Amino acid sequence: MKIDTKEMHEVAAAAAPRLDMYGPIHKALRAFMADTLLALGRMDTADELEFVQVTQRVLELMDFCRSHLAHENRFVHTAMDERKPGSAGRIAREHEDHERHIALIAAGVAALRAQAVAARPAAAMQLYRDLAAFVAENFVHMNVEETEHNAVLWSHYTDAELQRIHDELVASVPPPEMLVVLRWMVPFMNPAERAGMLAGMREHAPAPAFQAALDTVRPHLTAREWDKLEAALGL
């Protein structure tokens, strides 16, 4: 199905104040991807602890991305195609490509870990390049979702309907995965977004879950960022 890209961008720009399901999670993805790519590029392959930690982080990123694809396919693409059939087709096909790329990178980690220490630098560089290409593809991919997909969603759903879809998606995320989401999402939001999200969580989540969220994100905030969050939440 052909989508008028110019029209989609215009609708997205005009509707920017509306509920954006993509914005916060994409901040988390960009942060997790960029941080992991940089860590892989600077990794000391002869330092066993660092080698294990960084390669494990690559695998954790791949798990995170795989789960994210599943959430979008199940909730967002289904909603789009219900109101505008075929509108999620292009990105759905890219998700299939991303699944293959994720498998390639996971295999690259296994191959790197199987190398003798002397052979690790070359294998690490290949993994770094593969991950860099994956990150680059995803940055472009997420921009399409934030403009063209949001335009479809905003044209065919009210904010109340979108909120219900979002709430159903969030409810499907297991608690351990949610802590990973919060670790990469909240620190890389701006102060208003950060306070708004955690205020909503405090209102609707059990107190222990809210405290776990604070404990997860606090080490990744600067002292000034934490002070602003405390003031906004009245902690």
PDB file of C-alpha atoms in Angstrom, residues 5-207:
ATOM      1  CA  THR A   5       5.205  10.375   2.936  1.00  0.00           C
ATOM      2  CA  LYS A   6       4.869  14.150   2.713  1.00  0.00           C
ATOM      3  CA  GLU A   7       1.287  13.978   3.973  1.00  0.00           C
ATOM      4  CA  MET A   8       2.283  11.641   6.794  1.00  0.00           C
ATOM      5  CA  HIS A   9       5.004  14.020   7.998  1.00  0.00           C
ATOM      6  CA  GLU A  10       2.607  16.984   7.861  1.00  0.00           C
ATOM      7  CA  VAL A  11      -0.010  15.149   9.922  1.00  0.00           C
ATOM      8  CA  ALA A  12       2.625  14.050  12.441  1.00  0.00           C
ATOM      9  CA  ALA A  13       3.958  17.590  12.819  1.00  0.00           C
ATOM     10  CA  ALA A  14       0.482  19.083  13.212  1.00  0.00           C
ATOM     11  CA  ALA A  15      -0.525  16.487  15.774  1.00  0.00           C
ATOM     12  CA  ALA A  16       2.680  16.557  17.815  1.00  0.00           C
ATOM     13  CA  PRO A  17       0.967  17.365  21.166  1.00  0.00           C
ATOM     14  CA  ARG A  18      -1.047  14.155  20.969  1.00  0.00           C
ATOM     15  CA  LEU A  19      -0.228  10.907  22.757  1.00  0.00           C
ATOM     16  CA  ASP A  20       2.980   9.478  21.315  1.00  0.00           C
ATOM     17  CA  MET A  21       3.435   5.782  22.049  1.00  0.00           C
ATOM     18  CA  TYR A  22       6.730   5.673  20.194  1.00  0.00           C
ATOM     19  CA  GLY A  23       8.606   8.613  21.719  1.00  0.00           C
ATOM     20  CA  PRO A  24       9.593   7.318  25.183  1.00  0.00           C
ATOM     21  CA  ILE A  25      10.477   3.750  24.216  1.00  0.00           C
ATOM     22  CA  HIS A  26      12.467   4.973  21.253  1.00  0.00           C
ATOM     23  CA  LYS A  27      14.527   7.189  23.546  1.00  0.00           C
ATOM     24  CA  ALA A  28      15.300   4.031  25.515  1.00  0.00           C
ATOM     25  CA  LEU A  29      16.231   2.100  22.392  1.00  0.00           C
ATOM     26  CA  ARG A  30      18.472   4.838  21.027  1.00  0.00           C
ATOM     27  CA  ALA A  31      20.253   5.150  24.372  1.00  0.00           C
ATOM     28  CA  PHE A  32      20.720   1.397  24.836  1.00  0.00           C
ATOM     29  CA  MET A  33      21.914   0.960  21.252  1.00  0.00           C
ATOM     30  CA  ALA A  34      24.331   3.892  21.294  1.00  0.00           C
ATOM     31  CA  ASP A  35      25.789   3.055  24.697  1.00  0.00           C
ATOM     32  CA  THR A  36      26.303  -0.602  23.768  1.00  0.00           C
ATOM     33  CA  LEU A  37      27.878   0.253  20.430  1.00  0.00           C
ATOM     34  CA  LEU A  38      30.337   2.633  22.101  1.00  0.00           C
ATOM     35  CA  ALA A  39      31.179   0.047  24.774  1.00  0.00           C
ATOM     36  CA  LEU A  40      31.841  -2.581  22.130  1.00  0.00           C
ATOM     37  CA  GLY A  41      34.072  -0.244  20.168  1.00  0.00           C
ATOM     38  CA  ARG A  42      36.272   0.535  23.184  1.00  0.00           C
ATOM     39  CA  MET A  43      36.270  -2.991  24.664  1.00  0.00           C
ATOM     40  CA  ASP A  44      39.591  -4.459  25.806  1.00  0.00           C
ATOM     41  CA  THR A  45      39.372  -7.968  24.365  1.00  0.00           C
ATOM     42  CA  ALA A  46      42.214  -9.157  26.618  1.00  0.00           C
ATOM     43  CA  ASP A  47      40.415  -8.135  29.817  1.00  0.00           C
ATOM     44  CA  GLU A  48      38.295 -11.180  30.615  1.00  0.00           C
ATOM     45  CA  LEU A  49      35.801  -9.429  32.895  1.00  0.00           C
ATOM     46  CA  GLU A  50      35.261  -6.541  30.495  1.00  0.00           C
ATOM     47  CA  PHE A  51      35.052  -8.951  27.561  1.00  0.00           C
ATOM     48  CA  VAL A  52      32.313 -10.999  29.219  1.00  0.00           C
ATOM     49  CA  GLN A  53      30.382  -7.947  30.434  1.00  0.00           C
ATOM     50  CA  VAL A  54      30.359  -6.116  27.101  1.00  0.00           C
ATOM     51  CA  THR A  55      29.492  -9.144  24.975  1.00  0.00           C
ATOM     52  CA  GLN A  56      26.722  -9.987  27.431  1.00  0.00           C
ATOM     53  CA  ARG A  57      25.378  -6.454  27.067  1.00  0.00           C
ATOM     54  CA  VAL A  58      25.219  -6.951  23.297  1.00  0.00           C
ATOM     55  CA  LEU A  59      23.108 -10.068  23.850  1.00  0.00           C
ATOM     56  CA  GLU A  60      20.879  -8.218  26.302  1.00  0.00           C
ATOM     57  CA  LEU A  61      20.360  -5.473  23.739  1.00  0.00           C
ATOM     58  CA  MET A  62      19.385  -8.069  21.148  1.00  0.00           C
ATOM     59  CA  ASP A  63      16.869  -9.601  23.576  1.00  0.00           C
ATOM     60  CA  PHE A  64      15.465  -6.131  24.267  1.00  0.00           C
ATOM     61  CA  CYS A  65      15.116  -5.383  20.566  1.00  0.00           C
ATOM     62  CA  ARG A  66      13.499  -8.739  19.832  1.00  0.00           C
ATOM     63  CA  SER A  67      10.931  -8.182  22.561  1.00  0.00           C
ATOM     64  CA  HIS A  68      10.272  -4.642  21.348  1.00  0.00           C
ATOM     65  CA  LEU A  69       9.540  -5.915  17.847  1.00  0.00           C
ATOM     66  CA  ALA A  70       7.062  -8.413  19.245  1.00  0.00           C
ATOM     67  CA  HIS A  71       5.260  -5.725  21.268  1.00  0.00           C
ATOM     68  CA  GLU A  72       4.946  -3.411  18.275  1.00  0.00           C
ATOM     69  CA  ASN A  73       3.787  -6.210  15.977  1.00  0.00           C
ATOM     70  CA  ARG A  74       1.151  -7.407  18.430  1.00  0.00           C
ATOM     71  CA  PHE A  75      -0.289  -4.113  19.620  1.00  0.00           C
ATOM     72  CA  VAL A  76       0.642  -1.206  17.348  1.00  0.00           C
ATOM     73  CA  HIS A  77       0.624  -2.858  13.932  1.00  0.00           C
ATOM     74  CA  THR A  78      -2.606  -4.672  14.699  1.00  0.00           C
ATOM     75  CA  ALA A  79      -4.253  -1.380  15.635  1.00  0.00           C
ATOM     76  CA  MET A  80      -2.992   0.365  12.501  1.00  0.00           C
ATOM     77  CA  ASP A  81      -4.130  -2.373  10.143  1.00  0.00           C
ATOM     78  CA  GLU A  82      -7.557  -2.532  11.779  1.00  0.00           C
ATOM     79  CA  ARG A  83      -8.321   1.082  10.877  1.00  0.00           C
ATOM     80  CA  LYS A  84      -6.113   1.475   7.775  1.00  0.00           C
ATOM     81  CA  PRO A  85      -5.369  -1.933   6.240  1.00  0.00           C
ATOM     82  CA  GLY A  86      -1.815  -2.339   4.987  1.00  0.00           C
ATOM     83  CA  SER A  87      -0.482   0.773   6.713  1.00  0.00           C
ATOM     84  CA  ALA A  88       1.969  -1.218   8.841  1.00  0.00           C
ATOM     85  CA  GLY A  89       3.204  -3.338   5.950  1.00  0.00           C
ATOM     86  CA  ARG A  90       6.518  -1.632   5.196  1.00  0.00           C
ATOM     87  CA  ILE A  91       7.671  -1.511   8.809  1.00  0.00           C
ATOM     88  CA  ALA A  92       6.420  -5.049   9.448  1.00  0.00           C
ATOM     89  CA  ARG A  93       8.712  -6.255   6.659  1.00  0.00           C
ATOM     90  CA  GLU A  94      11.584  -4.274   8.169  1.00  0.00           C
ATOM     91  CA  HIS A  95      10.865  -6.003  11.474  1.00  0.00           C
ATOM     92  CA  GLU A  96      11.437  -9.313   9.726  1.00  0.00           C
ATOM     93  CA  ASP A  97      14.793  -8.008   8.474  1.00  0.00           C
ATOM     94  CA  HIS A  98      15.654  -6.876  11.998  1.00  0.00           C
ATOM     95  CA  GLU A  99      14.889 -10.344  13.359  1.00  0.00           C
ATOM     96  CA  ARG A 100      17.424 -11.790  10.925  1.00  0.00           C
ATOM     97  CA  HIS A 101      19.967  -9.128  11.831  1.00  0.00           C
ATOM     98  CA  ILE A 102      19.449  -9.807  15.549  1.00  0.00           C
ATOM     99  CA  ALA A 103      20.152 -13.502  14.952  1.00  0.00           C
ATOM    100  CA  LEU A 104      23.291 -12.579  12.988  1.00  0.00           C
ATOM    101  CA  ILE A 105      24.608 -10.394  15.809  1.00  0.00           C
ATOM    102  CA  ALA A 106      23.850 -13.018  18.462  1.00  0.00           C
ATOM    103  CA  ALA A 107      25.749 -15.558  16.363  1.00  0.00           C
ATOM    104  CA  GLY A 108      28.586 -13.056  16.059  1.00  0.00           C
ATOM    105  CA  VAL A 109      28.815 -12.825  19.854  1.00  0.00           C
ATOM    106  CA  ALA A 110      29.023 -16.618  20.091  1.00  0.00           C
ATOM    107  CA  ALA A 111      31.727 -16.688  17.407  1.00  0.00           C
ATOM    108  CA  LEU A 112      33.703 -13.950  19.161  1.00  0.00           C
ATOM    109  CA  ARG A 113      33.533 -15.735  22.501  1.00  0.00           C
ATOM    110  CA  ALA A 114      34.850 -18.913  20.860  1.00  0.00           C
ATOM    111  CA  GLN A 115      38.012 -17.172  19.573  1.00  0.00           C
ATOM    112  CA  ALA A 116      41.428 -17.439  21.163  1.00  0.00           C
ATOM    113  CA  VAL A 117      42.490 -14.211  22.855  1.00  0.00           C
ATOM    114  CA  ALA A 118      44.874 -13.331  20.020  1.00  0.00           C
ATOM    115  CA  ALA A 119      42.089 -13.643  17.447  1.00  0.00           C
ATOM    116  CA  ARG A 120      39.498 -11.644  19.365  1.00  0.00           C
ATOM    117  CA  PRO A 121      40.305  -8.139  18.016  1.00  0.00           C
ATOM    118  CA  ALA A 122      39.422  -9.013  14.417  1.00  0.00           C
ATOM    119  CA  ALA A 123      36.217 -10.806  15.437  1.00  0.00           C
ATOM    120  CA  ALA A 124      35.283  -7.939  17.767  1.00  0.00           C
ATOM    121  CA  MET A 125      35.705  -5.449  14.934  1.00  0.00           C
ATOM    122  CA  GLN A 126      33.391  -7.482  12.705  1.00  0.00           C
ATOM    123  CA  LEU A 127      30.785  -7.615  15.471  1.00  0.00           C
ATOM    124  CA  TYR A 128      31.176  -3.863  16.006  1.00  0.00           C
ATOM    125  CA  ARG A 129      30.516  -3.191  12.321  1.00  0.00           C
ATOM    126  CA  ASP A 130      27.491  -5.479  12.273  1.00  0.00           C
ATOM    127  CA  LEU A 131      26.065  -3.769  15.350  1.00  0.00           C
ATOM    128  CA  ALA A 132      26.772  -0.316  13.904  1.00  0.00           C
ATOM    129  CA  ALA A 133      24.847  -1.200  10.745  1.00  0.00           C
ATOM    130  CA  PHE A 134      21.964  -2.530  12.834  1.00  0.00           C
ATOM    131  CA  VAL A 135      21.868   0.651  14.928  1.00  0.00           C
ATOM    132  CA  ALA A 136      21.973   2.853  11.834  1.00  0.00           C
ATOM    133  CA  GLU A 137      19.089   0.949  10.239  1.00  0.00           C
ATOM    134  CA  ASN A 138      17.064   1.198  13.436  1.00  0.00           C
ATOM    135  CA  PHE A 139      17.572   4.937  13.804  1.00  0.00           C
ATOM    136  CA  VAL A 140      16.078   5.485  10.346  1.00  0.00           C
ATOM    137  CA  HIS A 141      13.371   2.894  11.041  1.00  0.00           C
ATOM    138  CA  MET A 142      12.305   4.585  14.285  1.00  0.00           C
ATOM    139  CA  ASN A 143      12.010   7.945  12.551  1.00  0.00           C
ATOM    140  CA  VAL A 144       9.550   6.453  10.084  1.00  0.00           C
ATOM    141  CA  GLU A 145       7.495   5.028  12.946  1.00  0.00           C
ATOM    142  CA  GLU A 146       7.500   8.346  14.817  1.00  0.00           C
ATOM    143  CA  THR A 147       6.267  10.258  11.757  1.00  0.00           C
ATOM    144  CA  GLU A 148       4.388   8.027   9.319  1.00  0.00           C
ATOM    145  CA  HIS A 149       3.029   5.538  11.829  1.00  0.00           C
ATOM    146  CA  ASN A 150       2.018   8.192  14.323  1.00  0.00           C
ATOM    147  CA  ALA A 151       0.237  10.018  11.518  1.00  0.00           C
ATOM    148  CA  VAL A 152      -1.851   6.914  10.836  1.00  0.00           C
ATOM    149  CA  LEU A 153      -2.563   6.330  14.523  1.00  0.00           C
ATOM    150  CA  TRP A 154      -3.475   9.964  15.179  1.00  0.00           C
ATOM    151  CA  SER A 155      -5.746  10.068  12.122  1.00  0.00           C
ATOM    152  CA  HIS A 156      -7.708   6.963  13.078  1.00  0.00           C
ATOM    153  CA  TYR A 157      -7.669   6.801  16.892  1.00  0.00           C
ATOM    154  CA  THR A 158      -8.539   9.142  19.726  1.00  0.00           C
ATOM    155  CA  ASP A 159      -6.005   9.659  22.499  1.00  0.00           C
ATOM    156  CA  ALA A 160      -8.233   7.636  24.831  1.00  0.00           C
ATOM    157  CA  GLU A 161      -8.115   4.718  22.402  1.00  0.00           C
ATOM    158  CA  LEU A 162      -4.359   5.033  22.017  1.00  0.00           C
ATOM    159  CA  GLN A 163      -3.965   5.123  25.791  1.00  0.00           C
ATOM    160  CA  ARG A 164      -5.852   1.847  26.086  1.00  0.00           C
ATOM    161  CA  ILE A 165      -3.600   0.231  23.491  1.00  0.00           C
ATOM    162  CA  HIS A 166      -0.537   1.559  25.287  1.00  0.00           C
ATOM    163  CA  ASP A 167      -1.796   0.337  28.664  1.00  0.00           C
ATOM    164  CA  GLU A 168      -2.442  -3.137  27.265  1.00  0.00           C
ATOM    165  CA  LEU A 169       1.059  -3.233  25.807  1.00  0.00           C
ATOM    166  CA  VAL A 170       2.653  -2.126  29.075  1.00  0.00           C
ATOM    167  CA  ALA A 171       0.618  -4.660  31.049  1.00  0.00           C
ATOM    168  CA  SER A 172       2.011  -7.430  28.848  1.00  0.00           C
ATOM    169  CA  VAL A 173       5.636  -6.597  29.737  1.00  0.00           C
ATOM    170  CA  PRO A 174       7.057  -8.857  32.493  1.00  0.00           C
ATOM    171  CA  PRO A 175       8.437  -6.988  35.558  1.00  0.00           C
ATOM    172  CA  PRO A 176      12.126  -7.875  34.907  1.00  0.00           C
ATOM    173  CA  GLU A 177      11.859  -6.556  31.360  1.00  0.00           C
ATOM    174  CA  MET A 178      10.085  -3.426  32.605  1.00  0.00           C
ATOM    175  CA  LEU A 179      13.033  -2.613  34.873  1.00  0.00           C
ATOM    176  CA  VAL A 180      15.323  -2.794  31.838  1.00  0.00           C
ATOM    177  CA  VAL A 181      12.949  -0.481  29.986  1.00  0.00           C
ATOM    178  CA  LEU A 182      12.982   2.000  32.862  1.00  0.00           C
ATOM    179  CA  ARG A 183      16.770   1.848  33.208  1.00  0.00           C
ATOM    180  CA  TRP A 184      17.228   2.979  29.591  1.00  0.00           C
ATOM    181  CA  MET A 185      14.125   5.127  29.188  1.00  0.00           C
ATOM    182  CA  VAL A 186      13.853   7.370  32.250  1.00  0.00           C
ATOM    183  CA  PRO A 187      17.450   8.686  32.443  1.00  0.00           C
ATOM    184  CA  PHE A 188      17.329   9.751  28.801  1.00  0.00           C
ATOM    185  CA  MET A 189      14.031  11.605  28.978  1.00  0.00           C
ATOM    186  CA  ASN A 190      13.944  15.322  29.560  1.00  0.00           C
ATOM    187  CA  PRO A 191      12.992  16.421  33.118  1.00  0.00           C
ATOM    188  CA  ALA A 192       9.316  17.047  32.349  1.00  0.00           C
ATOM    189  CA  GLU A 193       8.911  13.685  30.612  1.00  0.00           C
ATOM    190  CA  ARG A 194      10.759  11.926  33.422  1.00  0.00           C
ATOM    191  CA  ALA A 195       8.618  13.466  36.152  1.00  0.00           C
ATOM    192  CA  GLY A 196       5.396  12.888  34.245  1.00  0.00           C
ATOM    193  CA  MET A 197       6.107   9.228  33.651  1.00  0.00           C
ATOM    194  CA  LEU A 198       7.100   8.495  37.235  1.00  0.00           C
ATOM    195  CA  ALA A 199       4.179  10.495  38.622  1.00  0.00           C
ATOM    196  CA  GLY A 200       1.845   8.352  36.550  1.00  0.00           C
ATOM    197  CA  MET A 201       3.584   5.222  37.729  1.00  0.00           C
ATOM    198  CA  ARG A 202       3.287   6.289  41.365  1.00  0.00           C
ATOM    199  CA  GLU A 203      -0.446   6.834  40.865  1.00  0.00           C
ATOM    200  CA  HIS A 204      -1.179   3.482  39.244  1.00  0.00           C
ATOM    201  CA  ALA A 205       1.539   1.022  40.302  1.00  0.00           C
ATOM    202  CA  PRO A 206       2.033  -0.642  43.702  1.00  0.00           C
ATOM    203  CA  ALA A 207       4.389   1.252  46.031  1.00  0.00           C
TER     204      ALA A 207
END
